[in-house]
Coordinates of C-alpha atoms in Angstrom, one line a residue:
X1 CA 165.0 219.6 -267.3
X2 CA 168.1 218.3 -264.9
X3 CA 167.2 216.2 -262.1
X4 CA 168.5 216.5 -258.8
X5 CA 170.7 213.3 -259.8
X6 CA 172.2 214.2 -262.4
X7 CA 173.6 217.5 -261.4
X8 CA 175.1 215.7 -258.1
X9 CA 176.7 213.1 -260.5
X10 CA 178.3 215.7 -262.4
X11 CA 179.7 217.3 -259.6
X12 CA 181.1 214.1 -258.7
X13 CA 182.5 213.4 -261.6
X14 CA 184.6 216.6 -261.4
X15 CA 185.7 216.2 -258.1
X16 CA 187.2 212.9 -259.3
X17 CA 188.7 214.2 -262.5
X18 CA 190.5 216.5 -260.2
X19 CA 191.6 213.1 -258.1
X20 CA 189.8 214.3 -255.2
X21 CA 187.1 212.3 -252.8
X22 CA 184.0 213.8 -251.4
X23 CA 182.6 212.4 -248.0
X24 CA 181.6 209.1 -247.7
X25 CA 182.5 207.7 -251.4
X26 CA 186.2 208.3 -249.7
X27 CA 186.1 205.7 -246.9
X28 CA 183.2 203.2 -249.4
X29 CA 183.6 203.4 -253.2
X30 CA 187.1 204.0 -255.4
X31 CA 186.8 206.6 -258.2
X32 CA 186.6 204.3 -260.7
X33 CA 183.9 202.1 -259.0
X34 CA 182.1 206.1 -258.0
X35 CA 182.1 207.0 -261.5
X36 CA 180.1 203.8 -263.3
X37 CA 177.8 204.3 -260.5
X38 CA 177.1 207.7 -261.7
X39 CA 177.0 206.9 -265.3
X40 CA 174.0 204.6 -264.2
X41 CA 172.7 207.3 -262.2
X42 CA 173.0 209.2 -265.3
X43 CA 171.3 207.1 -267.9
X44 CA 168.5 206.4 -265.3
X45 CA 167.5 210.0 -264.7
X46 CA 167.8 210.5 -268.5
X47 CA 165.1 208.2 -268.8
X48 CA 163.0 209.2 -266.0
X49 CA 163.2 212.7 -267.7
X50 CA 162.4 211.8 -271.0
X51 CA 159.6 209.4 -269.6
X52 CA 158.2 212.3 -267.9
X53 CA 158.1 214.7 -271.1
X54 CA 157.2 212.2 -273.6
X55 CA 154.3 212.8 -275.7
X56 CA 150.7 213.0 -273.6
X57 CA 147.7 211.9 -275.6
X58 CA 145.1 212.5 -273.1
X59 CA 141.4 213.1 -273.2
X60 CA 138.1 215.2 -272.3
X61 CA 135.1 212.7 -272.2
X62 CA 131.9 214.2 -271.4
X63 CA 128.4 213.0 -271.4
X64 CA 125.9 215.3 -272.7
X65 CA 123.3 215.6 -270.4
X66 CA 123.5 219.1 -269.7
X67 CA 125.1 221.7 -269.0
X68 CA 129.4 221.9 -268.7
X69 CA 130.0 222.4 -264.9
X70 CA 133.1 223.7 -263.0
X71 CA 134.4 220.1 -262.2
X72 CA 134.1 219.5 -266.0
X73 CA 136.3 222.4 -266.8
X74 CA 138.8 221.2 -264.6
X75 CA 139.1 217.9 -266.1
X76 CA 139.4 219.9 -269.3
X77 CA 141.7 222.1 -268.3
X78 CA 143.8 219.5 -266.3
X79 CA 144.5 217.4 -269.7
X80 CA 144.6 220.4 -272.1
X81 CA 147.7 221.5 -269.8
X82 CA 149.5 217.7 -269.7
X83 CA 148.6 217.8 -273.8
X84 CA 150.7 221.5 -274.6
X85 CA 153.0 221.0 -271.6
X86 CA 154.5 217.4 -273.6
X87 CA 154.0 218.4 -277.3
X88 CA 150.8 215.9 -277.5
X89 CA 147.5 215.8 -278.0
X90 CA 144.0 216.5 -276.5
X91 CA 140.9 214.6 -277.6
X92 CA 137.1 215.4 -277.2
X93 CA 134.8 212.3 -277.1
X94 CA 131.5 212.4 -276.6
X95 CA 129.8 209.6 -274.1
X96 CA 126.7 209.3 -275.2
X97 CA 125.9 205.4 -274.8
X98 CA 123.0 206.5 -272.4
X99 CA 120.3 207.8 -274.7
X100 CA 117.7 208.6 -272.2
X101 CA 120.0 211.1 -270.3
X102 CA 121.4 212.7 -273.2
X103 CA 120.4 216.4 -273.8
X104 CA 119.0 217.3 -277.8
X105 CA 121.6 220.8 -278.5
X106 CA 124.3 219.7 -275.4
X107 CA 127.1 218.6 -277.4
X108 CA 127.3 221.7 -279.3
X109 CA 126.9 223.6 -276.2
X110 CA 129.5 221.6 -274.5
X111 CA 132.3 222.6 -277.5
X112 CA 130.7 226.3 -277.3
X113 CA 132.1 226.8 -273.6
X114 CA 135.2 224.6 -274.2
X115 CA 136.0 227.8 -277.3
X116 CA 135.0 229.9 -274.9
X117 CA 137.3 228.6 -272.3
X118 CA 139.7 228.4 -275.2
X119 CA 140.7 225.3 -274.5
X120 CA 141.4 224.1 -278.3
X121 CA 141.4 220.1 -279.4
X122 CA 143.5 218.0 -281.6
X123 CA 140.8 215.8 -282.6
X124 CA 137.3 215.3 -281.4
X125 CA 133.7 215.3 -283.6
X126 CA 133.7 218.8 -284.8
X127 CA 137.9 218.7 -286.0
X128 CA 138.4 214.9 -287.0
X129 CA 141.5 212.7 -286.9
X130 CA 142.3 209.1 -287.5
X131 CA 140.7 207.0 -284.6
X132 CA 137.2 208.4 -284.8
X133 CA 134.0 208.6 -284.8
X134 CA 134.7 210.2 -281.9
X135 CA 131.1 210.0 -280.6
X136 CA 130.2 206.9 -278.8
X137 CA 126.8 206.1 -280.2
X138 CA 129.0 205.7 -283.6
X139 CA 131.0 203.4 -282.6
X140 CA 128.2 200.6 -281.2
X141 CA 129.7 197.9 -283.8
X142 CA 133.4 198.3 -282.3
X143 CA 132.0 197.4 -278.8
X144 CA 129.4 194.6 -279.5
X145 CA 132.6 192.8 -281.2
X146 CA 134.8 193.8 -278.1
X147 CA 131.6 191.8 -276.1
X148 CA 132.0 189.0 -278.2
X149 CA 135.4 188.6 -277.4
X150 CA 135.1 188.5 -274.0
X151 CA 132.5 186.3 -274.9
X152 CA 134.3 183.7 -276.6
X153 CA 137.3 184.0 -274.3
X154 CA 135.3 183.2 -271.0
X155 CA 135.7 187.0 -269.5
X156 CA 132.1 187.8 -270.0
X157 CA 129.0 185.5 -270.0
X158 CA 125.0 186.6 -271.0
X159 CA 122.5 187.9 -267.9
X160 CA 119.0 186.8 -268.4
X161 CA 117.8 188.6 -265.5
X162 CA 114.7 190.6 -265.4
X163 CA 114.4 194.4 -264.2
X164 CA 112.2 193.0 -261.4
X165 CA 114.7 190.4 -260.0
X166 CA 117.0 192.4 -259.8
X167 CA 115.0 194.7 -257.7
X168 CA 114.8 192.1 -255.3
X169 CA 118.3 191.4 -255.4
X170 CA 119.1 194.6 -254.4
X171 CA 116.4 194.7 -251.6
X172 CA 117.7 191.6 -250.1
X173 CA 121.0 192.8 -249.9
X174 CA 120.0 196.1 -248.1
X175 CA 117.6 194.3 -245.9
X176 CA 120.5 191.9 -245.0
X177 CA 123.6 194.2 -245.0
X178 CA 125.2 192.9 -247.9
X179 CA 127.5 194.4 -250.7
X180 CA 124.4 195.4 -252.9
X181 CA 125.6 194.1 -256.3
X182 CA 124.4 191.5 -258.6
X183 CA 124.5 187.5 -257.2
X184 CA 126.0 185.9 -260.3
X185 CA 122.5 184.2 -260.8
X186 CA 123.5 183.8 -264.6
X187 CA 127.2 183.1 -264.4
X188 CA 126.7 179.2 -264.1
X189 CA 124.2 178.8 -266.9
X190 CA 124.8 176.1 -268.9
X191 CA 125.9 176.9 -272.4
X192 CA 122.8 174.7 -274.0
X193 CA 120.7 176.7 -272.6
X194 CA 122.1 180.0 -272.9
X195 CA 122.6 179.1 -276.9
X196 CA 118.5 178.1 -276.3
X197 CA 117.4 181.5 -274.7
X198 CA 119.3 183.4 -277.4
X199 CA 117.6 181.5 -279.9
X200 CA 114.4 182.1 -278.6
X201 CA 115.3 186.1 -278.4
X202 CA 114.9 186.6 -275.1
X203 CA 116.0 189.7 -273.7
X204 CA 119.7 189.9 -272.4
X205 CA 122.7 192.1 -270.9
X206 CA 126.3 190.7 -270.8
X207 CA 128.3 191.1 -268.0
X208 CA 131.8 190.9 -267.3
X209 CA 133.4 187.9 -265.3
X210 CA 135.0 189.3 -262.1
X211 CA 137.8 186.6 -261.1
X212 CA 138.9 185.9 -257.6
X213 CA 141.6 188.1 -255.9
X214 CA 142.5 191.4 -255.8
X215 CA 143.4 194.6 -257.9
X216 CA 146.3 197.2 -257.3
X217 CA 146.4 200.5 -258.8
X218 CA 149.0 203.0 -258.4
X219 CA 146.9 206.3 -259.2
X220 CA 149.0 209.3 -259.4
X221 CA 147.6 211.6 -256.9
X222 CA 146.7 208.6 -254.6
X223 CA 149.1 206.1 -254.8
X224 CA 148.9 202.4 -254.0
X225 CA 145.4 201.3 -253.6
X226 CA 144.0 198.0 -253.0
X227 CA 140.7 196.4 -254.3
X228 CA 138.9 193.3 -253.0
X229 CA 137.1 191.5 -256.0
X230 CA 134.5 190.4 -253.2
X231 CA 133.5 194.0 -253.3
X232 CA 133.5 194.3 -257.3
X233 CA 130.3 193.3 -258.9
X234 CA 129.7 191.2 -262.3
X235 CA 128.9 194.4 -264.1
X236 CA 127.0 195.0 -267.5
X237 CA 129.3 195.9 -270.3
X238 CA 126.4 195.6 -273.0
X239 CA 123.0 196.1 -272.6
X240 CA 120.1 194.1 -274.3
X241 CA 119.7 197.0 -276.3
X242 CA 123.0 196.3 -277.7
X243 CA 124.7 199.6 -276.8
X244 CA 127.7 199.5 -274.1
X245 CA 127.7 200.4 -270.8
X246 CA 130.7 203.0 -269.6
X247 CA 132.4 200.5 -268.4
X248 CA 133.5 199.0 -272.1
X249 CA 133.2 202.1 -274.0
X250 CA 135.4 203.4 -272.2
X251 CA 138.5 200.7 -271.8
X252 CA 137.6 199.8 -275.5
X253 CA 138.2 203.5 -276.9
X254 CA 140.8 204.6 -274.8
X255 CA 142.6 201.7 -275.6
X256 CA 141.8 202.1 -279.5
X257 CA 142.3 205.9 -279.2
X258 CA 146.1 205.3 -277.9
X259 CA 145.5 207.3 -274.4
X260 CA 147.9 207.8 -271.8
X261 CA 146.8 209.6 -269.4
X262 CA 143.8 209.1 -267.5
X263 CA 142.8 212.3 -266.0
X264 CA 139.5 212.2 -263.9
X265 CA 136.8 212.7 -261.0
X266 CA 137.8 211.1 -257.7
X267 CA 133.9 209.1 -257.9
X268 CA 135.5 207.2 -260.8
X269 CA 138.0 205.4 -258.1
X270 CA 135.5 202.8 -257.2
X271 CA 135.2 201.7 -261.3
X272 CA 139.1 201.6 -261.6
X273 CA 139.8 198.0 -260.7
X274 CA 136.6 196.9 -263.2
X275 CA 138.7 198.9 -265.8
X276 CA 142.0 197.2 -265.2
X277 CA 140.5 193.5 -265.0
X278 CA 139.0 194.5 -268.6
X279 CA 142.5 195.9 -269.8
X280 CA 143.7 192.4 -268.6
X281 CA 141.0 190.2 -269.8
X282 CA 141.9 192.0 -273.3
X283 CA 145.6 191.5 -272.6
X284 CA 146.2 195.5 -273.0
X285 CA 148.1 198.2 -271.4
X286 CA 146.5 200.8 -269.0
X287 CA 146.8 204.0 -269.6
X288 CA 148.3 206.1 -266.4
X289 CA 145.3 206.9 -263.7
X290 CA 145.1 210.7 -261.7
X291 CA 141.9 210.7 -260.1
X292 CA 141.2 214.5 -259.4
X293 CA 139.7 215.2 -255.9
X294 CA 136.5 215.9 -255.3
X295 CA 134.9 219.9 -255.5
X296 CA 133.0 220.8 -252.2
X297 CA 131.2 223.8 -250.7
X298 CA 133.1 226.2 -247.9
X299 CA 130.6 223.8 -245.7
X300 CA 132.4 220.5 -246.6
X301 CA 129.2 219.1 -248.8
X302 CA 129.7 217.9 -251.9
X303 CA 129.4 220.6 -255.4
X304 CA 126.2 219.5 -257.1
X305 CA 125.5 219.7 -260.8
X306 CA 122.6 221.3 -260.1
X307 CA 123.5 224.2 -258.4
X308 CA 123.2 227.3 -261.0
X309 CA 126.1 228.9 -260.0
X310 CA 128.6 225.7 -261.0
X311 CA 127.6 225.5 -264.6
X312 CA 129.8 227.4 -267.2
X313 CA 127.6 229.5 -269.1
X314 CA 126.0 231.0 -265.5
X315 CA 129.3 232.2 -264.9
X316 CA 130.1 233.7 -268.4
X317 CA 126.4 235.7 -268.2
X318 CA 127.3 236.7 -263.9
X319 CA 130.9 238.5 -265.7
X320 CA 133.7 236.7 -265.3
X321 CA 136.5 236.3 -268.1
X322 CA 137.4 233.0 -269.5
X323 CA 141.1 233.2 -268.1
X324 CA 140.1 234.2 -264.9
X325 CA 137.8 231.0 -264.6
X326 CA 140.6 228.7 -265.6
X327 CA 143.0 230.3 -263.4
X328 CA 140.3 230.0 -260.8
X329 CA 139.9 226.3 -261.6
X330 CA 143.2 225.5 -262.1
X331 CA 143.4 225.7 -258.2
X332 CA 140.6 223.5 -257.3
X333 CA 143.4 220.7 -256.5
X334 CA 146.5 222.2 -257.9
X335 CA 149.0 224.2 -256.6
X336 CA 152.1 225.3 -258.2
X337 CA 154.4 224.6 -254.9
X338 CA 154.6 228.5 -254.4
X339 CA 152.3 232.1 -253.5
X340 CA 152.0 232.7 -257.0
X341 CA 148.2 232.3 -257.9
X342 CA 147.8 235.0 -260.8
X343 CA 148.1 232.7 -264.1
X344 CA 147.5 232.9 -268.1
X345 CA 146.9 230.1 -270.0
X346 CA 150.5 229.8 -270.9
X347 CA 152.0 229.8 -267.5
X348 CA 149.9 227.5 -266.5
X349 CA 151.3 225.4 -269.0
X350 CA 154.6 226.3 -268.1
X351 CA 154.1 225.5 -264.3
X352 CA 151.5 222.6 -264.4
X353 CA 153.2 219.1 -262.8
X354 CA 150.8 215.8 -262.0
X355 CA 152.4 215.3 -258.6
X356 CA 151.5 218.9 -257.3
X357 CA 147.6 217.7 -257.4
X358 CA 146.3 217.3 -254.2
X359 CA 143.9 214.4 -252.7
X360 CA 142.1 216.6 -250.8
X361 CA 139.1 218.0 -251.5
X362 CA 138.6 221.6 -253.3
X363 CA 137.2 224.0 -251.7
X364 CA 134.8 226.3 -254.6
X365 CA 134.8 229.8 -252.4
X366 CA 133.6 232.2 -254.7
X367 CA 135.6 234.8 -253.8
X368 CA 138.6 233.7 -254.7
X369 CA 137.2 233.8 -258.3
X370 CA 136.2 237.4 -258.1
X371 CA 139.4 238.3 -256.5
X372 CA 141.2 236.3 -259.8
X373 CA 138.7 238.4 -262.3
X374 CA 139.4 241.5 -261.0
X375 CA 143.4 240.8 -261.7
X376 CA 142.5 239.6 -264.9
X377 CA 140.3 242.1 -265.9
X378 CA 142.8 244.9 -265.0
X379 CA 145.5 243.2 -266.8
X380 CA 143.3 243.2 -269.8
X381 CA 142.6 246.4 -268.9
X382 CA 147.1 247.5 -269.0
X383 CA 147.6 245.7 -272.6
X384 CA 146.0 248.3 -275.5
X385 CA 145.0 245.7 -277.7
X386 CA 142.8 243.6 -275.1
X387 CA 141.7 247.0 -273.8
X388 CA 140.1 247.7 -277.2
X389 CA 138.6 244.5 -277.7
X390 CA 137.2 245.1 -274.0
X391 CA 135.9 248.8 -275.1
X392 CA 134.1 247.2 -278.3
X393 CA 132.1 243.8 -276.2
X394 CA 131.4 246.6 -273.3
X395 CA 130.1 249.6 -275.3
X396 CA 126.7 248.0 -276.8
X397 CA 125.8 246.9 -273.5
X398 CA 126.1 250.0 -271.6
X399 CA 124.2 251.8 -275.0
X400 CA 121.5 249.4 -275.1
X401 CA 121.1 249.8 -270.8
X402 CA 121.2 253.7 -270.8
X403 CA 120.1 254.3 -274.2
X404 CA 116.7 256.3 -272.8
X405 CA 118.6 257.9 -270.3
X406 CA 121.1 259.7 -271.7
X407 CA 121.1 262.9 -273.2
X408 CA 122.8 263.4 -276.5
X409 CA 126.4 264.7 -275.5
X410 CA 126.3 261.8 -272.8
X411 CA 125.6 259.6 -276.4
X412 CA 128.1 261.1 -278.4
X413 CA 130.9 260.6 -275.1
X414 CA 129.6 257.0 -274.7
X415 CA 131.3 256.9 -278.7
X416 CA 134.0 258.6 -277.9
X417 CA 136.3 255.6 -278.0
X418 CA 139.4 258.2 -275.4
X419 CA 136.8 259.0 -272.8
X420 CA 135.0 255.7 -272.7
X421 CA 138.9 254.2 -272.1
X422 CA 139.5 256.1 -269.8
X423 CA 135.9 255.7 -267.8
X424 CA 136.9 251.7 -268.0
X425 CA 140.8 252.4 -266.5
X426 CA 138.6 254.5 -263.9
X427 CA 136.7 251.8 -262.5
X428 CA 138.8 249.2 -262.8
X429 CA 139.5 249.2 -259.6
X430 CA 135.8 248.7 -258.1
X431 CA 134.7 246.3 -260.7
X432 CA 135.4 242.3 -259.4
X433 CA 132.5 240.9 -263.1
X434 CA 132.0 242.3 -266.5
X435 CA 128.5 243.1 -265.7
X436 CA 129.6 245.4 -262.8
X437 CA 130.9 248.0 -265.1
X438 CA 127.3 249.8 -266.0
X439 CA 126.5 250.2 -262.3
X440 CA 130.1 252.1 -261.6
X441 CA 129.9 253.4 -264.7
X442 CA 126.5 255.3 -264.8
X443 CA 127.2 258.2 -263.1
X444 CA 129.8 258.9 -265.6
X445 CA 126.9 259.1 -268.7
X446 CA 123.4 259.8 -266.3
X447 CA 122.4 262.5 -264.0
X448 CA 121.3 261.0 -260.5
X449 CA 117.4 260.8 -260.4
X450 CA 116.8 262.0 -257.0
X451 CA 112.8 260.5 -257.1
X452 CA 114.4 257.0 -257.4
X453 CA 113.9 254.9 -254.5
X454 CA 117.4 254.1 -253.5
X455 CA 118.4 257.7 -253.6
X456 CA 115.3 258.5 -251.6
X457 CA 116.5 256.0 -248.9
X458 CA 119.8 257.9 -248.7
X459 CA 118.5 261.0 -248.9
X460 CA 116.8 260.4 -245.6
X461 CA 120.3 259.8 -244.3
X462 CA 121.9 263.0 -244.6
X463 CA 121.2 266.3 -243.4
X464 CA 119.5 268.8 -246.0
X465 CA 121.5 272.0 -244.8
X466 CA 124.9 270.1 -245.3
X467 CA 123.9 269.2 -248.4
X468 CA 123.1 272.9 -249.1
X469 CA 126.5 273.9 -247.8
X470 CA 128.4 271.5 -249.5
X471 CA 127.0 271.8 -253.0
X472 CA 126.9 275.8 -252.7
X473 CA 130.7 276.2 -251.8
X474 CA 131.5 273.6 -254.7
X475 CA 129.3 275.5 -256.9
X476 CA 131.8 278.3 -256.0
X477 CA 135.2 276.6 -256.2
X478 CA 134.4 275.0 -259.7
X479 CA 133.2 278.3 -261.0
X480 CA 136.5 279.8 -260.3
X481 CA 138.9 277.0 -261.7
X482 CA 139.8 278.0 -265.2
X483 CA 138.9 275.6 -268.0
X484 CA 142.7 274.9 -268.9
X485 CA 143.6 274.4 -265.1
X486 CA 140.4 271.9 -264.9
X487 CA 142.7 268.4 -263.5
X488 CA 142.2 266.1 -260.6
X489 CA 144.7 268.1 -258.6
X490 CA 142.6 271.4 -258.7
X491 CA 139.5 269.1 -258.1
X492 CA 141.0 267.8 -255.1
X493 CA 142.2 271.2 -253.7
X494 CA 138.8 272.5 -253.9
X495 CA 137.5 269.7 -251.6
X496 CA 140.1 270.1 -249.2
X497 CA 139.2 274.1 -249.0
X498 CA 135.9 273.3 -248.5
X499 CA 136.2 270.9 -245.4
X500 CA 139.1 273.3 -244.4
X501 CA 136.9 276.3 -244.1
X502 CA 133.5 275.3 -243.2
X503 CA 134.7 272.5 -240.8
X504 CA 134.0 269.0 -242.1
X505 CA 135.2 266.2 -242.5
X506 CA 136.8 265.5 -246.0
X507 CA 135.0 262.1 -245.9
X508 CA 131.4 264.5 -245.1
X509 CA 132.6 266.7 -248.0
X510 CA 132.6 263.6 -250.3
X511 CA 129.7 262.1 -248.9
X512 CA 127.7 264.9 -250.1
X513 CA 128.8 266.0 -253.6
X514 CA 128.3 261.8 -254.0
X515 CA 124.8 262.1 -253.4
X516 CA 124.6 265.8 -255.6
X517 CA 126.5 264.4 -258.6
X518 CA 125.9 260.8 -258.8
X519 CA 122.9 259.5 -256.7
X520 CA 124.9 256.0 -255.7
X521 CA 125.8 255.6 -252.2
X522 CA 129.2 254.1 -253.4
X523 CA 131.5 254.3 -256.5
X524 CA 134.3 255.5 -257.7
X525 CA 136.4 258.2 -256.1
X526 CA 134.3 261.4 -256.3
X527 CA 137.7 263.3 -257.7
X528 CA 138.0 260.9 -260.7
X529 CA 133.9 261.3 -261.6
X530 CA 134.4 265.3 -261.0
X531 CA 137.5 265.8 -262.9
X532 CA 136.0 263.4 -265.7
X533 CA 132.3 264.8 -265.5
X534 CA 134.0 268.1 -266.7
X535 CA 133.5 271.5 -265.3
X536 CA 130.3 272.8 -267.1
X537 CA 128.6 269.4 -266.2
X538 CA 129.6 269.2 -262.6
X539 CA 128.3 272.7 -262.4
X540 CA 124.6 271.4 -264.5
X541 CA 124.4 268.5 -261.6
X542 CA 125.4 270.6 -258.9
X543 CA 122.4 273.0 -259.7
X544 CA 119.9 270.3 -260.5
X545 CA 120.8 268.8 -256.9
X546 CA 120.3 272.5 -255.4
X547 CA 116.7 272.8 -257.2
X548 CA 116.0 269.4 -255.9
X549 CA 116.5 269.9 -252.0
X550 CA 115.9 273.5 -251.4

């Protein structure tokens, strides 16, 4: 990609090969003086370039304790794009240090919606590569010799606390309106005694050594930002069971796992600076921080975990298509700088930039996401081979729903691999979920059932001899329409005589015939379901709905 700067150098370059000066480098700088500047220019903005798309090794660290939600999938998402957009790689580690929260099956369901998602990984626990095991509860040794480091190197020191004074700790600092964090009771132990209580085995965390002054980040969707160490607590790195604590495992196998890139949740901010002073105590690089900002309800409040409709697999039962959800989420706190918002995968890897996150909060609305499945759906829908793959997930379902309803030609047209096509291109237009197609489907494959309760509800709506007037003159018109002129066109010319000459409104016309042919109150365009519905069955219906009402 050329930068800004180094197309302007070039055109200064050429205005001085042709020994002519533009603006002010006439009256301050000679050509020759001009020229190494823009050399330096030159080289710089190389460098910035190639900085920019240099290899990303980036990576999706989830705990498993439940379900994947939406913010998850951004994070996913987010890093799978940096990864392809640079040539580098993705990785999928499991954080599972805290046992008592982790969820028996989870991980496998985690890398379920991830392929789902298709959101593919370079290495990770179920695909390998050279710096695993990428699960954290394999890698216990690597940390408790990391903690014995810090140890040795007077970063760290052993807590002797007890559950219960630490309790109190806490309370006394809320009662008072202090920073609640821990009071360094252990930090000035002597090391006799310390060497005598680990003799004795009594039970111990270690924590890490905050040092006086202050931490500076520059995050990449937040900039500069300062933190006291007055407000940064001596926090445990390794528990007295002898497992880590995020705070380690994660420094310790980025670090060892070569990352880059940090990309994150916003509530990780507050543990940044405890991750830096541990990247300095170990005398290591950082990787690059983008904190992602926060997701939040139309209301302002804060997306919870818990809410059904943010987890994954919720969405992929409710309809929606795996590209639609990640175009969806790729807009949670990203914007590509323009009105586009229709994305694939690939474009989105084409157009995704760090700098175009946002820091304020996303905004989850719902509709949005239905409005971005419906697009996505009806592109499937225009390409023949997703539109077969579409036609073989859809057609089981809608057999298995109507199977006792339908009669056998209904059966044998539900097969039919032409008409079911073209009863898919037919509601594409109404249909915003997956699971939406059998409703504006139905009428397509099942006679209305005039006893059910819905219809009886509508029924009471319209008036008995319109219905009789309607369905009698349609009765008429269809009868008369040869079977090789049967099309929408003659369809549609029949409904217009029919308002025309008995004096109704097309819309009353359509109301009508809806409730004779189909039952529903809404649908698809009564033309389409006559002209597909064929003549001898629109004439079958039209009787059955005369039988009914008379």
């Amino acid at each position: 990609m050329r930068s800004p700067l180094s197309t302007w150098c070039k055109m200064v370059l050429q205005r001085i090969s042709g020994r002519s000066h533009i603006g002010l480098f006439s009256f301050a700088y000679s050509p020759a003086s001009t020229l190494r500047l823009c050399i330096r220019i030159a080289a710089f903005s190389t460098k910035v370039n190639h900085a920019e798309q240099a290899p990303a090794r980036v990576r999706f660290a989830p705990s498993p304790t439940g379900y994947l939600h939406l913010g998850g999938l951004r994070t996913a998402l987010f890093n799978y794009l940096l990864a392809r957009q640079t040539g580098g790689s993705l990785i999928l580690r499991v954080e599972d240090t805290d046992q008592a929260r982790t969820v028996d099956g989870a991980v496998n369901h985690l890398i379920k919606m991830l392929d789902w998602a298709g959101l593919t990984f370079d290495e990770g626990p179920t695909v390998g590569g050279k710096v695993g095991p990428y699960i954290q509860s394999e890698r216990t040794a690597l940390y408790q010799e990391k903690a014995d480091r810090l140890l040795k190197e007077g970063h760290a020191y052993r807590c002797f606390c007890t559950s219960e004074r630490l309790d109190k700790v806490r309370q006394m600092a809320k009662r008072t309106g202090r920073i609640i964090g821990y009071d360094q009771h252990c930090r000035h132990l002597d090391a006799a005694e310390v060497e005598q209580r680990v003799k004795h085995g009594l039970p111990h965390t270690v924590r890490f050594k905050v040092p006086e002054g202050k931490t500076v980040m520059e995050d990449i969707v937040h900039g500069r930002i300062e933190f006291s160490h007055r407000a940064v607590d001596d926090s445990i790195i390794l528990k007295s069971d002898g497992l880590p604590t995020y705070h380690l495992a994660n420094v310790v196998d980025d670090h060892m796992m070569g990352i880059t890139h940090v990309l994150r949740g916003e509530e990780w901010v507050s543990s940044t600076p405890k991750h830096l002073l541990l990247y300095k105590a170990f005398n290591w690089q950082p990787p690059k921080f983008a904190h992602l900002p926060l997701l939040v309800n139309k209301d302002g409040s804060k997306l919870s975990k818990r809410q059904g409709d943010v987890h994954i697999e919720a969405l992929l039962d409710k309809g929606y298509l795996p590209e639609a959800l990640l175009n969806f989420v790729a807009f949670l706190g990203w914007g590509p700088g323009s009105t586009k918002e229709f994305y694939t995968l690939s474009e989105l890897i084409r157009d995704f930039k760090l700098e175009n996150i946002n820091k304020s909060p996303a905004v989850v609305s719902y509709d949005k996401l239905n409005y971005l499945n419906k697009l996505h759906i009806a592109r499937r829908l225009g390409d023949p081979e997703e539109r077969d793959k579409l036609v073989a997930k859809l057609r089981p379902v809608l057999q298995e729903q109507f199977d006792s309803l339908m009669d056998e030609e209904a059966k044998r047209l539900l097969s039919d691999d032409v008409y079911f096509t073209t009863v898919l291109m037919a509601v594409k237009e109404r249909i915003r979920l997956l699971t939406e197609v059998p409703k504006f489907s139905q009428p397509f494959f099942i006679a209305p059932n005039f006893e059910a309760a819905e219809t009886r509800t509508w029924r009471s709506k319209l008036e008995t001899k319109e219905i009789e007037l309607v369905v009698g003159q349609m009765q008429q018109k269809v009868t008369k329409i040869g079977d090789s002129d049967w099309n929408t066109d003659t369809v549609k010319r029949a409904l217009n005589e029919i308002a025309e000459e008995q004096g109704l409104d097309f819309v009353q016309v359509m109301k009508n015939l809806r409730y004779a042919l189909t039952g529903t109150k809404v649908g698809v365009d009564m033309i389409t379901i006559i002209h597909l519905l064929g003549k001898r069955r629109t004439l079958e219906r039209l009787q059955t709905a005369l039988n009914f009402i008379v």
